Short mmCIF file of C-alpha atoms and ligand atoms in Angstrom, two decimals:
data_model
loop_
_atom_site.label_atom_id
_atom_site.label_comp_id
_atom_site.label_asym_id
_atom_site.label_seq_id
_atom_site.Cartn_x
_atom_site.Cartn_y
_atom_site.Cartn_z
CA MET I 275 -11.15 -94.18 17.64
CA VAL I 276 -11.75 -95.50 13.66
CA THR I 277 -13.31 -99.78 13.85
CA ASP I 278 -10.23 -102.37 14.20
CA PRO I 279 -11.36 -104.39 11.74
CA ASN I 280 -9.85 -107.67 13.20
CA LEU I 281 -12.17 -106.83 17.34
CA ALA I 282 -14.88 -108.59 17.72
CA ILE I 283 -16.25 -108.64 21.05
CA ILE I 284 -18.49 -110.38 22.76
CA VAL I 285 -20.84 -108.89 26.07
CA LEU I 286 -21.32 -112.03 28.39
CA ALA I 287 -25.08 -111.21 30.05
CA ALA I 288 -26.71 -114.03 29.88
CA GLY I 289 -26.58 -114.89 33.74
CA GLN I 290 -29.14 -114.43 36.78
CA GLY I 291 -27.62 -112.90 39.10
CA THR I 292 -28.50 -114.27 42.14
CA ARG I 293 -26.37 -112.87 44.63
CA MET I 294 -28.19 -109.99 44.09
CA LYS I 295 -31.79 -111.80 44.99
CA SER I 296 -34.03 -109.44 43.12
CA ALA I 297 -36.51 -109.68 40.85
CA THR I 298 -34.59 -107.68 38.39
CA PRO I 299 -31.95 -108.91 36.19
CA LYS I 300 -28.56 -107.63 37.67
CA LEU I 301 -27.52 -106.32 34.56
CA LEU I 302 -30.51 -103.95 34.84
CA HIS I 303 -29.75 -102.57 37.79
CA PRO I 304 -28.84 -98.97 37.85
CA LEU I 305 -25.48 -97.39 38.05
CA ALA I 306 -25.44 -93.65 37.97
CA GLY I 307 -28.60 -94.03 36.01
CA ALA I 308 -27.56 -96.21 33.45
CA PRO I 309 -28.23 -100.12 33.68
CA ILE I 310 -24.85 -101.67 34.46
CA VAL I 311 -24.34 -103.77 31.19
CA SER I 312 -24.87 -100.04 29.51
CA HIS I 313 -22.33 -99.03 30.85
CA VAL I 314 -20.29 -102.35 29.48
CA LEU I 315 -22.50 -101.76 26.30
CA ALA I 316 -20.63 -98.30 25.96
CA THR I 317 -17.75 -98.97 26.26
CA ALA I 318 -17.64 -101.79 23.78
CA ARG I 319 -18.88 -98.94 21.97
CA ALA I 320 -16.29 -96.63 22.65
CA MET I 321 -14.06 -99.60 21.50
CA ASP I 322 -15.32 -99.74 17.32
CA PRO I 323 -14.92 -103.12 17.17
CA ALA I 324 -15.44 -104.75 14.25
CA LEU I 325 -18.67 -107.06 15.62
CA ILE I 326 -20.40 -107.00 18.73
CA LEU I 327 -22.04 -110.07 20.18
CA ALA I 328 -24.02 -109.48 23.90
CA VAL I 329 -25.20 -113.02 25.52
CA VAL I 330 -28.24 -113.06 27.13
CA ARG I 331 -31.15 -115.86 29.11
CA HIS I 332 -32.03 -114.93 31.92
CA GLU I 333 -35.09 -112.90 31.20
CA ARG I 334 -33.15 -112.31 27.95
CA ASP I 335 -36.31 -109.86 27.13
CA ARG I 336 -35.90 -107.37 29.64
CA VAL I 337 -31.84 -107.77 29.04
CA SER I 338 -32.33 -107.58 25.07
CA GLU I 339 -34.22 -104.58 25.23
CA VAL I 340 -31.69 -102.10 26.98
CA ILE I 341 -28.72 -104.20 24.45
CA GLU I 342 -30.82 -102.96 21.43
CA ALA I 343 -31.69 -99.57 22.95
CA GLU I 344 -27.91 -99.14 24.01
CA LEU I 345 -26.40 -101.10 20.64
CA PRO I 346 -28.79 -101.13 17.63
CA ASP I 347 -25.86 -103.14 15.43
CA ALA I 348 -25.26 -105.30 18.73
CA VAL I 349 -25.88 -109.19 17.38
CA ILE I 350 -27.79 -110.88 20.28
CA ILE I 351 -27.41 -114.60 21.14
CA ASP I 352 -29.48 -116.65 23.10
CA GLN I 353 -27.38 -119.06 25.59
CA ASP I 354 -29.09 -122.50 25.64
CA HIS I 355 -29.77 -124.75 28.77
CA VAL I 356 -25.64 -125.67 28.88
CA PRO I 357 -24.60 -123.35 31.67
CA GLY I 358 -21.54 -121.34 32.26
CA THR I 359 -20.01 -118.28 30.82
CA GLY I 360 -17.25 -120.80 28.45
CA ARG I 361 -20.74 -122.44 26.95
CA ALA I 362 -21.66 -118.23 26.99
CA VAL I 363 -18.72 -117.72 24.40
CA GLU I 364 -18.52 -120.85 22.73
CA GLN I 365 -22.19 -119.50 21.16
CA ALA I 366 -21.02 -116.27 20.68
CA VAL I 367 -18.16 -117.97 18.58
CA ALA I 368 -20.05 -120.14 16.34
CA ASP I 369 -21.53 -117.00 14.97
CA LEU I 370 -18.71 -115.11 14.37
CA PRO I 371 -18.59 -114.63 10.93
CA GLU I 372 -16.10 -117.45 8.95
CA GLY I 373 -14.08 -115.76 7.42
CA PHE I 374 -13.03 -113.58 10.79
CA ASN I 375 -9.33 -113.76 11.83
CA GLY I 376 -8.81 -111.60 14.40
CA ASP I 377 -8.94 -111.36 17.19
CA VAL I 378 -12.24 -111.79 20.75
CA LEU I 379 -12.74 -109.77 23.27
CA VAL I 380 -14.81 -111.18 26.22
CA LEU I 381 -15.96 -108.91 28.43
CA ASN I 382 -18.43 -109.91 31.34
CA GLY I 383 -21.30 -107.73 32.02
CA ASP I 384 -20.71 -106.98 34.90
CA VAL I 385 -17.48 -105.24 34.92
CA PRO I 386 -18.49 -101.52 34.90
CA LEU I 387 -16.13 -99.25 35.88
CA LEU I 388 -13.56 -100.98 32.98
CA ASP I 389 -12.74 -97.60 30.40
CA ALA I 390 -11.67 -98.10 26.47
CA ASP I 391 -8.56 -97.13 26.87
CA THR I 392 -7.28 -99.41 29.45
CA LEU I 393 -8.76 -102.25 27.49
CA ARG I 394 -6.40 -100.80 23.75
CA GLU I 395 -3.75 -101.19 26.03
CA LEU I 396 -4.65 -105.00 26.48
CA ILE I 397 -5.56 -105.67 23.39
CA ASP I 398 -2.32 -103.87 22.24
CA GLY I 399 0.16 -105.74 25.39
CA HIS I 400 -2.18 -109.08 23.01
CA ARG I 401 -1.38 -108.33 19.74
CA ALA I 402 2.95 -107.19 20.70
CA SER I 403 3.19 -110.21 22.96
CA GLY I 404 1.85 -113.56 19.95
CA ALA I 405 -0.01 -115.03 22.86
CA ALA I 406 -2.97 -117.31 22.19
CA ALA I 407 -4.90 -115.58 24.94
CA THR I 408 -4.55 -112.43 27.38
CA VAL I 409 -6.20 -112.49 30.54
CA LEU I 410 -6.68 -108.93 32.70
CA SER I 411 -6.02 -109.85 36.49
CA SER I 412 -6.01 -107.48 39.49
CA VAL I 413 -4.70 -107.71 43.18
CA VAL I 414 -6.84 -106.95 45.28
CA SER I 415 -7.48 -107.18 48.89
CA ASP I 416 -10.40 -108.81 49.20
CA ALA I 417 -10.49 -111.85 46.23
CA THR I 418 -13.91 -113.54 47.60
CA GLY I 419 -15.42 -114.70 44.82
CA TYR I 420 -13.15 -114.14 42.39
CA GLY I 421 -11.28 -116.37 40.01
CA ARG I 422 -7.52 -117.07 41.00
CA ILE I 423 -4.58 -116.53 38.84
CA VAL I 424 -2.88 -119.32 39.49
CA ARG I 425 1.17 -118.56 37.85
CA ALA I 426 3.92 -121.10 37.44
CA ALA I 427 7.55 -120.88 39.10
CA ASP I 428 8.24 -118.44 36.31
CA GLY I 429 5.71 -116.20 36.14
CA GLY I 430 3.38 -117.86 33.76
CA LEU I 431 -0.04 -118.06 33.71
CA GLU I 432 -0.77 -121.38 34.68
CA ARG I 433 -4.81 -121.72 34.98
CA ILE I 434 -7.50 -120.05 36.09
CA VAL I 435 -9.04 -121.62 39.17
CA GLU I 436 -12.75 -120.54 40.48
CA HIS I 437 -13.14 -119.78 44.27
CA LYS I 438 -15.72 -122.02 45.60
CA ASP I 439 -13.48 -124.97 43.39
CA ALA I 440 -9.66 -123.10 45.45
CA THR I 441 -7.80 -124.94 47.65
CA ALA I 442 -7.12 -122.94 51.34
CA ALA I 443 -3.90 -122.54 49.51
CA GLU I 444 -5.40 -121.05 46.03
CA ARG I 445 -7.63 -118.71 48.10
CA ALA I 446 -4.53 -117.19 49.98
CA ILE I 447 -3.86 -115.58 46.29
CA ASP I 448 -4.64 -112.34 45.84
CA GLU I 449 -4.24 -111.54 41.91
CA ILE I 450 -7.60 -112.46 40.93
CA ASN I 451 -9.03 -112.88 36.88
CA ALA I 452 -10.85 -109.59 36.04
CA GLY I 453 -13.20 -111.57 33.77
CA ILE I 454 -11.88 -109.47 30.86
CA TYR I 455 -9.51 -111.62 27.95
CA VAL I 456 -8.67 -111.04 24.73
CA PHE I 457 -8.35 -114.28 22.63
CA GLY I 458 -7.19 -115.11 19.10
CA VAL I 459 -10.04 -116.43 17.30
CA SER I 460 -8.49 -119.45 16.41
CA ALA I 461 -7.67 -120.61 19.91
CA LEU I 462 -10.98 -120.04 20.87
CA ARG I 463 -12.08 -122.00 17.67
CA ASP I 464 -9.91 -124.72 19.02
CA GLN I 465 -10.59 -125.35 22.25
CA LEU I 466 -13.80 -124.06 23.80
CA ALA I 467 -15.40 -127.01 22.46
CA TYR I 468 -13.70 -129.21 25.43
CA LEU I 469 -14.33 -127.26 27.96
CA ARG I 470 -16.73 -130.02 31.04
CA THR I 471 -18.90 -129.10 33.04
CA ASP I 472 -16.75 -130.97 36.54
CA ASN I 473 -16.58 -128.45 38.90
CA ALA I 474 -18.04 -127.03 42.25
CA GLN I 475 -21.30 -125.00 39.84
CA GLY I 476 -21.41 -127.96 37.20
CA GLU I 477 -21.06 -125.11 34.17
CA LYS I 478 -18.46 -124.16 30.99
CA TYR I 479 -16.01 -122.40 32.81
CA LEU I 480 -14.17 -119.62 29.80
CA THR I 481 -11.65 -119.74 33.23
CA ASP I 482 -11.30 -123.12 31.95
CA MET I 483 -10.02 -122.18 28.07
CA VAL I 484 -6.64 -120.85 30.08
CA GLU I 485 -5.51 -124.00 31.33
CA LEU I 486 -6.69 -125.98 27.71
CA LEU I 487 -4.33 -123.58 26.40
CA HIS I 488 -1.50 -123.89 28.30
CA ARG I 489 -1.79 -127.48 28.33
CA ALA I 490 -1.57 -126.98 23.78
CA GLY I 491 1.11 -125.31 24.24
CA SER I 492 -0.10 -122.24 23.77
CA SER I 493 1.12 -118.70 24.91
CA VAL I 494 -0.98 -117.48 27.93
CA SER I 495 -0.91 -114.20 30.01
CA ALA I 496 -2.69 -112.24 32.39
CA VAL I 497 -1.82 -108.64 32.92
CA PRO I 498 -2.63 -107.41 36.02
CA VAL I 499 -4.94 -103.82 35.46
CA ALA I 500 -2.97 -100.80 37.44
CA GLU I 501 -6.04 -99.38 39.10
CA SER I 502 -7.81 -102.37 40.63
CA TRP I 503 -11.16 -100.95 41.61
CA LYS I 504 -11.54 -100.48 37.35
CA ALA I 505 -12.04 -104.63 37.70
CA GLU I 506 -14.00 -105.07 39.97
CA GLY I 507 -17.41 -107.00 39.70
CA ILE I 508 -20.71 -107.02 41.04
CA ASN I 509 -22.30 -109.81 41.80
CA ASP I 510 -24.20 -108.72 44.82
CA ARG I 511 -25.52 -105.05 46.39
CA ALA I 512 -23.03 -104.36 48.18
CA GLN I 513 -20.58 -104.64 45.82
CA LEU I 514 -22.59 -102.34 43.64
CA SER I 515 -23.09 -99.59 46.19
CA GLU I 516 -19.19 -99.80 46.03
CA ALA I 517 -18.91 -99.27 42.60
CA ALA I 518 -21.68 -96.31 42.42
CA ALA I 519 -20.20 -94.50 45.29
CA ARG I 520 -16.06 -94.65 42.90
CA LEU I 521 -18.16 -94.10 39.77
CA ASN I 522 -19.95 -91.23 41.40
CA ALA I 523 -16.38 -89.91 43.03
CA LEU I 524 -15.24 -89.68 38.90
CA ILE I 525 -18.17 -88.03 38.40
CA VAL I 526 -18.28 -85.38 40.76
CA ARG I 527 -14.75 -85.09 40.51
CA GLY I 528 -15.00 -84.63 36.42
CA TRP I 529 -17.33 -81.95 36.99
CA GLN I 530 -15.40 -79.72 39.92
CA LEU I 531 -12.13 -80.26 37.26
CA ASN I 532 -15.07 -77.91 34.82
CA GLY I 533 -15.92 -74.98 37.70
CA VAL I 534 -18.69 -76.99 39.26
CA THR I 535 -18.65 -76.08 43.22
CA VAL I 536 -19.26 -79.49 44.96
CA GLN I 537 -19.34 -78.61 48.68
CA ASP I 538 -19.83 -82.28 49.45
CA PRO I 539 -19.42 -84.61 47.42
CA ALA I 540 -19.57 -87.93 49.51
CA THR I 541 -23.72 -86.89 49.66
CA THR I 542 -24.15 -85.32 46.05
CA TRP I 543 -25.34 -88.00 43.38
CA ILE I 544 -24.54 -87.20 39.94
CA ASP I 545 -25.76 -89.47 36.65
CA LEU I 546 -23.76 -89.57 33.98
CA THR I 547 -26.44 -88.34 31.79
CA VAL I 548 -25.93 -84.97 33.43
CA THR I 549 -25.21 -81.78 31.89
CA LEU I 550 -23.38 -78.69 34.39
CA ALA I 551 -22.36 -75.81 33.69
CA PRO I 552 -19.11 -73.68 34.99
CA ASP I 553 -20.00 -71.93 37.80
CA VAL I 554 -22.98 -73.89 39.29
CA THR I 555 -22.82 -74.10 43.35
CA ILE I 556 -24.11 -77.91 44.34
CA LEU I 557 -25.02 -77.95 48.26
CA PRO I 558 -24.44 -81.19 50.23
CA GLY I 559 -27.74 -83.87 49.75
CA THR I 560 -28.26 -83.22 45.88
CA GLN I 561 -29.04 -86.08 43.39
CA LEU I 562 -29.14 -84.85 39.89
CA LYS I 563 -30.07 -87.98 37.49
CA GLY I 564 -31.07 -88.68 34.45
CA ALA I 565 -31.08 -85.59 31.63
CA THR I 566 -31.07 -82.98 34.01
CA THR I 567 -28.72 -79.90 33.09
CA VAL I 568 -28.34 -76.85 34.77
CA GLU I 569 -26.57 -73.55 33.45
CA LYS I 570 -24.09 -71.48 35.23
CA ASP I 571 -24.06 -69.03 38.33
CA ALA I 572 -27.44 -71.79 39.83
CA VAL I 573 -27.07 -72.67 43.39
CA ILE I 574 -28.66 -76.09 43.73
CA GLY I 575 -29.65 -78.15 47.42
CA PRO I 576 -29.01 -78.36 50.03
CA ASP I 577 -30.99 -82.16 49.82
CA THR I 578 -32.29 -81.47 46.55
CA THR I 579 -33.88 -84.26 43.60
CA LEU I 580 -33.57 -83.40 40.17
CA VAL I 581 -34.78 -85.45 37.37
CA ASP I 582 -34.69 -84.92 33.78
CA CYS I 583 -35.27 -80.89 34.51
CA GLU I 584 -33.90 -77.44 32.82
CA VAL I 585 -32.33 -75.38 35.55
CA GLY I 586 -32.01 -71.53 33.88
CA GLU I 587 -29.01 -69.22 34.79
CA GLY I 588 -28.84 -67.83 38.15
CA ALA I 589 -31.57 -70.27 39.33
CA LYS I 590 -31.61 -71.02 43.06
CA VAL I 591 -32.93 -74.45 44.04
CA LYS I 592 -33.87 -75.14 48.04
CA ARG I 593 -34.79 -78.38 49.73
CA THR I 594 -36.97 -79.56 46.42
CA ASP I 595 -38.40 -82.33 44.60
CA ALA I 596 -38.70 -81.95 41.18
CA THR I 597 -38.78 -84.36 37.97
CA LEU I 598 -39.10 -82.56 34.97
CA ALA I 599 -39.86 -79.42 35.61
CA VAL I 600 -38.12 -76.67 33.71
CA ILE I 601 -36.69 -73.25 35.92
CA GLY I 602 -36.05 -70.51 34.84
CA ALA I 603 -33.11 -67.89 34.60
CA ARG I 604 -32.76 -66.37 37.87
CA ALA I 605 -36.16 -68.26 39.40
CA SER I 606 -35.94 -69.51 43.00
CA VAL I 607 -38.05 -72.56 44.34
CA GLY I 608 -38.15 -74.18 47.60
CA PRO I 609 -37.77 -75.08 50.44
CA PHE I 610 -40.03 -77.60 50.22
CA SER I 611 -41.06 -77.74 47.00
CA TYR I 612 -42.25 -80.70 45.26
CA LEU I 613 -42.57 -79.83 41.41
CA ARG I 614 -43.96 -82.94 39.08
CA PRO I 615 -43.71 -83.55 35.65
CA GLY I 616 -45.11 -80.15 33.27
CA THR I 617 -44.12 -77.64 36.01
CA VAL I 618 -42.50 -74.32 33.93
CA LEU I 619 -41.64 -71.90 35.58
CA ASP I 620 -40.43 -68.74 33.86
CA ALA I 621 -37.31 -66.48 34.32
CA ASP I 622 -37.78 -64.84 37.87
CA GLY I 623 -40.41 -66.77 39.14
CA LYS I 624 -40.92 -67.90 42.74
CA ILE I 625 -42.65 -71.39 43.68
CA GLY I 626 -42.26 -71.24 47.83
CA THR I 627 -42.46 -72.94 50.53
CA PHE I 628 -45.03 -76.38 50.22
CA VAL I 629 -45.65 -75.66 47.30
CA GLU I 630 -46.42 -78.52 44.88
CA THR I 631 -46.87 -77.77 41.44
CA LYS I 632 -47.77 -80.21 37.89
CA ASN I 633 -48.75 -79.71 35.07
CA SER I 634 -48.63 -75.43 34.97
CA HIS I 635 -46.69 -73.09 32.93
CA ILE I 636 -46.03 -69.94 35.74
CA GLY I 637 -45.46 -66.57 33.63
CA GLN I 638 -42.60 -64.63 33.92
CA GLY I 639 -41.55 -63.12 37.62
CA SER I 640 -44.74 -65.01 39.00
CA LYS I 641 -44.77 -65.50 42.36
CA VAL I 642 -46.68 -68.69 44.55
CA PRO I 643 -44.88 -68.66 47.20
CA HIS I 644 -46.44 -70.60 50.23
CA LEU I 645 -48.22 -73.43 50.94
CA SER I 646 -50.02 -74.03 47.36
CA TYR I 647 -51.29 -76.63 44.92
CA ILE I 648 -51.03 -75.38 41.19
CA GLY I 649 -52.26 -78.09 39.33
CA ASP I 650 -53.15 -78.45 34.66
CA SER I 651 -53.04 -74.25 34.91
CA ASN I 652 -51.54 -71.31 32.94
CA VAL I 653 -50.56 -69.08 35.11
CA GLY I 654 -49.78 -65.44 33.36
CA ARG I 655 -46.80 -63.18 34.00
CA GLY I 656 -46.42 -60.88 37.21
CA VAL I 657 -48.85 -62.63 39.01
CA ASN I 658 -48.61 -63.20 42.68
CA LEU I 659 -50.71 -66.07 44.13
CA GLY I 660 -51.82 -65.99 47.33
CA ALA I 661 -50.99 -68.57 50.55
CA GLY I 662 -53.22 -70.97 50.36
CA THR I 663 -54.05 -71.27 46.91
CA ILE I 664 -55.16 -74.51 45.65
CA THR I 665 -56.47 -74.94 41.47
CA ALA I 666 -58.98 -77.68 42.45
CA ASN I 667 -58.24 -79.76 38.71
CA TYR I 668 -60.52 -82.51 39.32
CA ASP I 669 -64.03 -82.75 39.46
CA ASP I 670 -63.96 -86.79 40.04
CA LEU I 671 -63.85 -87.69 36.72
CA THR I 672 -61.68 -85.80 34.72
CA LYS I 673 -59.17 -83.03 34.55
CA HIS I 674 -59.50 -79.40 34.04
CA ARG I 675 -57.54 -76.15 33.66
CA THR I 676 -57.27 -73.01 35.07
CA GLU I 677 -56.50 -70.05 32.94
CA ILE I 678 -54.49 -66.80 35.04
CA GLY I 679 -53.71 -63.71 32.73
CA ASP I 680 -51.02 -61.35 34.08
CA GLU I 681 -50.59 -59.48 36.51
CA VAL I 682 -53.41 -60.72 38.79
CA HIS I 683 -53.24 -60.91 42.54
CA THR I 684 -55.42 -62.83 44.24
CA GLY I 685 -56.14 -63.17 48.39
CA SER I 686 -55.04 -65.80 50.19
CA HIS I 687 -57.14 -69.05 51.06
CA ASN I 688 -58.06 -69.14 47.14
CA VAL I 689 -60.30 -72.19 45.82
CA PHE I 690 -60.14 -71.75 41.28
CA VAL I 691 -62.11 -74.86 40.57
CA ALA I 692 -61.47 -75.62 37.00
CA PRO I 693 -62.01 -74.94 34.00
CA VAL I 694 -61.80 -71.41 35.15
CA ARG I 695 -60.37 -67.99 33.43
CA ILE I 696 -58.91 -64.89 35.13
CA GLY I 697 -58.93 -61.72 33.93
CA ASP I 698 -55.92 -59.66 33.36
CA GLY I 699 -55.49 -57.74 36.19
CA ALA I 700 -58.09 -59.06 38.54
CA LYS I 701 -58.14 -59.77 42.41
CA THR I 702 -59.58 -61.95 44.19
CA GLY I 703 -60.18 -61.82 47.86
CA ALA I 704 -59.56 -63.78 50.71
CA GLY I 705 -61.10 -67.39 51.08
CA ALA I 706 -62.17 -66.83 47.59
CA VAL I 707 -63.79 -70.17 45.63
CA ILE I 708 -63.69 -68.89 42.22
CA ARG I 709 -66.54 -70.85 39.78
CA LYS I 710 -67.15 -68.49 37.98
CA ASP I 711 -64.67 -66.49 35.21
CA VAL I 712 -63.43 -63.33 36.44
CA PRO I 713 -63.34 -60.44 34.08
CA ALA I 714 -60.16 -58.40 33.67
CA GLY I 715 -59.69 -56.34 36.47
CA ALA I 716 -62.55 -57.10 38.13
CA LEU I 717 -62.34 -57.73 41.70
CA ALA I 718 -64.38 -60.87 42.74
CA LEU I 719 -65.13 -61.63 45.85
CA SER I 720 -66.86 -64.94 46.37
CA VAL I 721 -67.25 -64.55 50.46
CA ALA I 722 -70.93 -64.06 52.58
CA PRO I 723 -70.36 -60.40 54.04
CA GLN I 724 -69.09 -61.25 58.13
CA ARG I 725 -71.76 -61.38 60.94
CA ASN I 726 -70.94 -61.01 64.04
CA ILE I 727 -73.93 -62.72 66.18
CA GLU I 728 -72.29 -60.69 69.50
CA GLY I 729 -73.22 -62.69 72.89
CA TRP I 730 -73.07 -66.54 71.74
CA VAL I 731 -70.52 -67.50 73.42
CA GLU I 732 -72.19 -66.34 76.87
CA LYS I 733 -75.23 -67.47 75.70
CA ASN I 734 -73.92 -71.24 74.35
CA ARG I 735 -71.37 -72.06 76.05
CA SER I 736 -71.57 -70.32 79.89
CA GLY I 737 -69.40 -72.11 82.39
CA THR I 738 -66.52 -72.45 80.32
CA ALA I 739 -62.78 -70.68 80.45
CA ALA I 740 -64.12 -68.72 77.54
CA ALA I 741 -67.53 -67.51 78.05
CA GLU I 742 -65.65 -66.84 81.17
CA VAL I 743 -63.24 -64.40 79.75
CA ALA I 744 -65.24 -62.92 76.89
CA GLU I 745 -68.09 -62.23 79.77
CA ARG I 746 -64.93 -59.86 80.89
CA ALA I 747 -63.78 -58.24 78.42
CA ARG I 748 -67.65 -57.32 77.91
CA SER I 749 -67.99 -55.95 81.60
CA ALA I 750 -64.57 -53.80 80.87
CA GLN I 751 -65.48 -52.60 77.17
CA GLU I 752 -69.36 -52.08 78.86
CA ALA I 753 -67.40 -50.26 82.25
CA ASN I 754 -65.25 -48.05 79.71
CA ASP I 755 -67.95 -46.81 76.78
CA GLY I 756 -69.86 -46.05 79.69
CA SER I 757 -67.54 -43.99 81.68
CA GLN I 758 -66.83 -42.68 78.19
CA ARG I 759 -70.55 -41.51 77.43
CA GLN I 760 -70.31 -39.22 81.03
CA ASP I 761 -67.53 -38.41 80.39
CA GLY I 762 -68.47 -36.85 76.76
C1 UD1 C 902 -16.53 -115.10 36.75
C2 UD1 C 902 -15.31 -115.58 36.35
C3 UD1 C 902 -13.47 -115.17 37.74
C4 UD1 C 902 -13.64 -114.26 37.90
C5 UD1 C 902 -14.61 -113.04 37.64
C6 UD1 C 902 -15.46 -111.51 37.84
C7 UD1 C 902 -15.89 -117.83 35.70
C8 UD1 C 902 -16.20 -119.22 35.44
N1 UD1 C 902 -15.42 -116.78 36.35
O1 UD1 C 902 -17.28 -115.13 38.01
O2 UD1 C 902 -12.96 -115.92 37.39
O3 UD1 C 902 -13.32 -113.36 38.65
O4 UD1 C 902 -16.91 -113.36 37.07
O5 UD1 C 902 -15.74 -110.65 37.91
O6 UD1 C 902 -15.88 -117.18 34.32
N2 UD1 C 902 -22.89 -115.41 32.34
C9 UD1 C 902 -23.03 -115.88 31.04
N3 UD1 C 902 -24.24 -116.75 31.03
C10 UD1 C 902 -23.44 -117.91 32.21
C11 UD1 C 902 -23.03 -117.21 33.14
C12 UD1 C 902 -22.93 -115.65 33.14
O7 UD1 C 902 -23.66 -115.10 30.43
O8 UD1 C 902 -24.05 -118.72 32.00
C13 UD1 C 902 -22.67 -113.66 32.65
C14 UD1 C 902 -23.28 -112.58 33.39
O9 UD1 C 902 -23.78 -112.94 33.21
C15 UD1 C 902 -22.09 -112.28 33.60
C16 UD1 C 902 -20.65 -112.80 33.35
O10 UD1 C 902 -21.12 -113.79 32.32
O11 UD1 C 902 -22.01 -111.52 32.91
C17 UD1 C 902 -19.75 -113.33 34.38
O12 UD1 C 902 -20.73 -114.42 35.44
P1 UD1 C 902 -21.07 -114.28 36.73
O13 UD1 C 902 -21.67 -115.56 37.21
O14 UD1 C 902 -20.86 -113.28 37.88
O15 UD1 C 902 -19.14 -114.87 37.24
P2 UD1 C 902 -18.50 -114.56 38.58
O16 UD1 C 902 -18.97 -116.00 39.43
O17 UD1 C 902 -18.30 -113.66 38.71
CA1 CA C 903 -19.34 -111.48 38.12
#
């Protein structure tokens, strides 16, 4: 799109969001991986207007930070103590350059699913009609909480009445105000000062502009959106989950049409920021979040959560929880693996069942198949770490690294007490506790030779079931040995 020099956008983001009942400002609750308001800001940017203004007040620093991150050029307006969407717009309009004579698009910060094409149509329609204001409306099955569109006998827009101020007859109206408006700036400049607060909420309602303009003889119109879900606002957590499901269904469908197999869209959650290649397969119960990317032919899931991960071509990641991890081509992860930040598993590697990794590089073709913790480690190529390997990286004061060379094979149930280094091709015995470096090619054994103390159980545990069976087994063995001697 080319910049529209006659368009300014005001994003309303000053409200508290009381109905969320949350310490987090409503507009910062996440939706498909981004704060609610970020979706509105991204749409505003896509419109390419001359100017974007965002009005803040409640938790202004936290909200402004998100706005500045998304739209560094936006003008932040601080709403004063007078409440209401009308006051928010009044203050933003006062900040518009005097020479600006175009249209003002007002976007409620809590209506995140609207797309730029719908808004562009609204603006084009507004301009073609010559109206002073055009309101986006929506016909819905449950209008509770919304402002209702009150039309005159001839169908023209007369006024908007807020739910809390509406009569029973008005509450029966199923056409609602979507909270999206286009105003000619002169209409705003002329009438905003007349907004009053004598209503159920004691606020300056932007919606009262419709009646003011109508009475002043200006033409105002309400245009229903074709798909009503696009205009849904988020006031509480039930509406948040509905919007999230709606957006997720769109995201999943988009990937399906791009060649990704998603077996169960209802239990697959994909953030807007995720990238998937064709012929990726996603199995039920999978969440892909943040900057996660997945290359072709990889199979993810079931029951897997990946946050900011890179998954290579043909890799398989099953029943896994991973954050900030890199999984190489054809690698295999899971089931029941926990990959913490800084895990890098090279091509053809394996992180198996009940294995936790952190801040570790596991080289090409290397395997950590079972019941292990690998932290702060470098593992070379072609390594096999035995079942139950623990890198003891923390000595109660600081973390240390474990360095394991190429083609190292370790015994089961080893502890590597870091800092420690295992040379290329070395081996370790079962149950070893490795506290000293192992040279390349060495076999390291740290367990004392086994001693069998004969008859210990019968002597020390007489009368127990163990002693009884042990005695029987020993007598049988002795009898057997005796007869063999006679034979021999
Ligand atoms: C508003 C509309 C209602 C419409 C609905 C659509 C008004 C008076 N009512 O109601 O007709 O059907 O949206 O979703 O406008 N805000 C400010 N400053 C304030 C108050 C609110 O910037 O003083 C912002 C909020 O952060 C929010 C938006 O304006 O992003 C809407 O405010 P909200 O309180 O949610 O209005 P609704 O009651 O939903
Ligand atoms: Ca709202």
